[in-house]
JSON list of C-alpha atoms in Angstrom, two decimals:
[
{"chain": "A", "resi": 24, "resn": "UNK", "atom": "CA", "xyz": [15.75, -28.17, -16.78]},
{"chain": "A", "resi": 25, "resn": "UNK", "atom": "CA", "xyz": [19.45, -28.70, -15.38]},
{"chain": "A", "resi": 26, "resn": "UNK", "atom": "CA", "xyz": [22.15, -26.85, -17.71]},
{"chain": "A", "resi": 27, "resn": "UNK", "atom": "CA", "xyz": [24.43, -29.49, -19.04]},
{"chain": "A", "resi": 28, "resn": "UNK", "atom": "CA", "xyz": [28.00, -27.82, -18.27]},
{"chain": "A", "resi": 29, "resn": "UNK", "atom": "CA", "xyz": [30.69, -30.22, -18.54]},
{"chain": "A", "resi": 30, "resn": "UNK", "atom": "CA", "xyz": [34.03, -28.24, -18.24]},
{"chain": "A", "resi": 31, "resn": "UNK", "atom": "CA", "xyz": [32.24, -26.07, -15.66]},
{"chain": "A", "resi": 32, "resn": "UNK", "atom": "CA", "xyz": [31.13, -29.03, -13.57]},
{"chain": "A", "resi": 33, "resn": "UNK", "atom": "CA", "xyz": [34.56, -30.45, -14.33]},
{"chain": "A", "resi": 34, "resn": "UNK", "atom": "CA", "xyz": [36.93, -28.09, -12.38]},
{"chain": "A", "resi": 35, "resn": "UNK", "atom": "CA", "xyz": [34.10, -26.21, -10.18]},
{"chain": "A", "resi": 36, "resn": "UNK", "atom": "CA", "xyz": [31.72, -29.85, -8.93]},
{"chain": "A", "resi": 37, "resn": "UNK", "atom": "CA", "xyz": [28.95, -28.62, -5.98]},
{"chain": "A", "resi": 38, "resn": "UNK", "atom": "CA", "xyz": [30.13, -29.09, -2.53]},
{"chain": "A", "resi": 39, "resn": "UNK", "atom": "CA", "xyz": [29.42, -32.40, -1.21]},
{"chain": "A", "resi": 40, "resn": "UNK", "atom": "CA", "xyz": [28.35, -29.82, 1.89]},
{"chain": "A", "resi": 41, "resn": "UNK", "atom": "CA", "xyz": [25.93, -28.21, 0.14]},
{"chain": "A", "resi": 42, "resn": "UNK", "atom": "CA", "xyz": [22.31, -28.94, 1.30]},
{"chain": "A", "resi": 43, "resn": "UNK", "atom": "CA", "xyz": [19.44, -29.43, -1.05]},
{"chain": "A", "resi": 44, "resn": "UNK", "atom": "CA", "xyz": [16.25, -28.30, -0.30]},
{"chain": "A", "resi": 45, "resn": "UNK", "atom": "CA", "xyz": [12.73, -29.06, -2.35]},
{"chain": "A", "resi": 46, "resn": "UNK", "atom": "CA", "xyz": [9.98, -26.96, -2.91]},
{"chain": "A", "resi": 47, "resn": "UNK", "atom": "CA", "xyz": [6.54, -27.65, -1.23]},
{"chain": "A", "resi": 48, "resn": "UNK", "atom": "CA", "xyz": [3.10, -25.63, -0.64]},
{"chain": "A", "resi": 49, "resn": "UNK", "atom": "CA", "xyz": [2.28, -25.50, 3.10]},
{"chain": "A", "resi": 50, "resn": "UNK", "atom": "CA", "xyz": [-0.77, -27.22, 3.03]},
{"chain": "A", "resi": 51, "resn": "UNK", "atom": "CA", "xyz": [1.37, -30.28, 1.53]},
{"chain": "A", "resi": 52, "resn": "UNK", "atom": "CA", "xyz": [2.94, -30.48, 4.41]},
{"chain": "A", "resi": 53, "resn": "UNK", "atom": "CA", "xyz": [2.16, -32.78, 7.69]},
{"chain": "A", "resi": 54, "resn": "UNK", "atom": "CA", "xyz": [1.59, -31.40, 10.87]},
{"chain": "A", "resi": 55, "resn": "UNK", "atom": "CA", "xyz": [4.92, -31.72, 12.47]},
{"chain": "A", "resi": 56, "resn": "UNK", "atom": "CA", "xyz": [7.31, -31.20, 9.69]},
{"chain": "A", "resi": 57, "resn": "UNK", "atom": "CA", "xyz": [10.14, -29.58, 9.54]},
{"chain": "A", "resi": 58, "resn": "UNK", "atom": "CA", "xyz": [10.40, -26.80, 6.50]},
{"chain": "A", "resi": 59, "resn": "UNK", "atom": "CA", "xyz": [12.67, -23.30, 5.84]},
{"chain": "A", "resi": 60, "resn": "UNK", "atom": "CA", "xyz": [11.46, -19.94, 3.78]},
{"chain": "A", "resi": 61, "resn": "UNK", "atom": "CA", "xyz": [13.85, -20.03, 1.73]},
{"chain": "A", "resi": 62, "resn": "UNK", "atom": "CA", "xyz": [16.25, -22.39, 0.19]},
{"chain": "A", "resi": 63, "resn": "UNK", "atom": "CA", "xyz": [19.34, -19.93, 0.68]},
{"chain": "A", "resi": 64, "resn": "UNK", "atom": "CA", "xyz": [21.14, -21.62, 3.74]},
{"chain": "A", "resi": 65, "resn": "UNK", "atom": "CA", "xyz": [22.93, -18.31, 3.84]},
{"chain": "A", "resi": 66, "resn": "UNK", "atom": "CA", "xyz": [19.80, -16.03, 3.98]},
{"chain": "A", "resi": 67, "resn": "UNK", "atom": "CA", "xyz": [17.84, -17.48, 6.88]},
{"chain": "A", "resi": 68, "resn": "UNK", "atom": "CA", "xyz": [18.87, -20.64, 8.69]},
{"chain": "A", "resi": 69, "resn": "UNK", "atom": "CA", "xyz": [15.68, -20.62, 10.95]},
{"chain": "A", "resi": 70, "resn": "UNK", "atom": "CA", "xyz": [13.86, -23.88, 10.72]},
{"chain": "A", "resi": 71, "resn": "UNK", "atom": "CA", "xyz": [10.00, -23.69, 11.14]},
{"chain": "A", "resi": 72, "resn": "UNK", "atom": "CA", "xyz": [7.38, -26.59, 12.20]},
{"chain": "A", "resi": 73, "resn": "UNK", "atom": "CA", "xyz": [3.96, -27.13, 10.84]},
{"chain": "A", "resi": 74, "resn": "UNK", "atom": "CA", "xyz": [1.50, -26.79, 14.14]},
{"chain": "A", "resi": 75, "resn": "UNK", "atom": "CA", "xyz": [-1.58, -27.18, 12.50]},
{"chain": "A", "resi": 76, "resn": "UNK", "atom": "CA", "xyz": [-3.23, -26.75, 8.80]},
{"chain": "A", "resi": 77, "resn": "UNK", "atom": "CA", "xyz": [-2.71, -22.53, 9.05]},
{"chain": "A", "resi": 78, "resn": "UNK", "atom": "CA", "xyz": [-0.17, -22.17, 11.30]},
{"chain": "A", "resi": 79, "resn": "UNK", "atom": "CA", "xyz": [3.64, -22.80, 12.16]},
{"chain": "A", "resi": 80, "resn": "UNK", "atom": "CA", "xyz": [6.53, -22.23, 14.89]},
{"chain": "A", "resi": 81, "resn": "UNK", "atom": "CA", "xyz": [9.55, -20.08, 14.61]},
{"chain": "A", "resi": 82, "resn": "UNK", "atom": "CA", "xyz": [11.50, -22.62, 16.38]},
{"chain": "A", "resi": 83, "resn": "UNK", "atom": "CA", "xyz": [14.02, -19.96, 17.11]},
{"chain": "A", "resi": 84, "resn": "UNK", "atom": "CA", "xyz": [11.62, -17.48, 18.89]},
{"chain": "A", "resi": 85, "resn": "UNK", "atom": "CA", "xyz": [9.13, -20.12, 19.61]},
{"chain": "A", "resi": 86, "resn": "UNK", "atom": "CA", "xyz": [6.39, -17.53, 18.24]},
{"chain": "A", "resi": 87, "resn": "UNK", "atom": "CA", "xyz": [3.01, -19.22, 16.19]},
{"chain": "A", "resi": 88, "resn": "UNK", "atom": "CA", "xyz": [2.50, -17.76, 13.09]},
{"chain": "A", "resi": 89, "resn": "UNK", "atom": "CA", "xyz": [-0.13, -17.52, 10.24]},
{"chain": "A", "resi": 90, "resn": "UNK", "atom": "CA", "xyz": [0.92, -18.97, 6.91]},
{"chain": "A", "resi": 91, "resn": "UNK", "atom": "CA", "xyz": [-1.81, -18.75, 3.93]},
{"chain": "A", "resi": 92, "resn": "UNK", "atom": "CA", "xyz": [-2.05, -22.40, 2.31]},
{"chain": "A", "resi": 93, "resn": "UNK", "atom": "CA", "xyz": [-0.63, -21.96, -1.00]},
{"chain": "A", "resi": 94, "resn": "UNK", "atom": "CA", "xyz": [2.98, -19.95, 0.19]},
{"chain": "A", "resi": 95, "resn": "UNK", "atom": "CA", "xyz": [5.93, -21.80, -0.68]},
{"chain": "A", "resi": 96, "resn": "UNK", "atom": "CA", "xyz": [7.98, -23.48, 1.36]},
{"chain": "A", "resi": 97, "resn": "UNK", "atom": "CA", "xyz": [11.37, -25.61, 1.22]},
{"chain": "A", "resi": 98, "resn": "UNK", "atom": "CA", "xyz": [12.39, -28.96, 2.90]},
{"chain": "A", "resi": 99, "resn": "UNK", "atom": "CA", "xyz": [15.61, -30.23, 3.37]},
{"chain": "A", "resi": 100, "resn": "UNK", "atom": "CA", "xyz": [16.35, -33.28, 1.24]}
]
């Protein structure tokens, strides 16, 4: 549940140039979608694609890679 933090959100608001990402499982995904590790921008900016029901590309290195179905994954909102 959101914390409620009016003086905080008052002088300190988000950054309209933040990006918001939302949780998924990789088997919720469609083949083709985009989706990230992580939701840290900061951490790891690498954006993957969903090949195929197990699998998905680095689209940096361009290297296929194994993914079980239940690991969590982030898309950008």
């Amino acid at each position: 549940m959101p914390i409620n933090n009016q003086a905080g959100d008052r002088y300190n608001p988000p950054s309209n140039l933040s990006q918001d990402f939302e949780e998924y499982r990789f088997e919720d995904l469609e083949v083709d979608e985009l989706f990230w590790q992580t939701n840290k921008p900061k951490e790891e900016t690498v954006p993957w694609r969903k090949v195929n029901q197990t699998e998905g590309r680095n689209l940096k290195t361009q290297k296929i890679y194994t993914f079980q179905r239940r690991t969590k994954v982030f898309q950008k909102i």
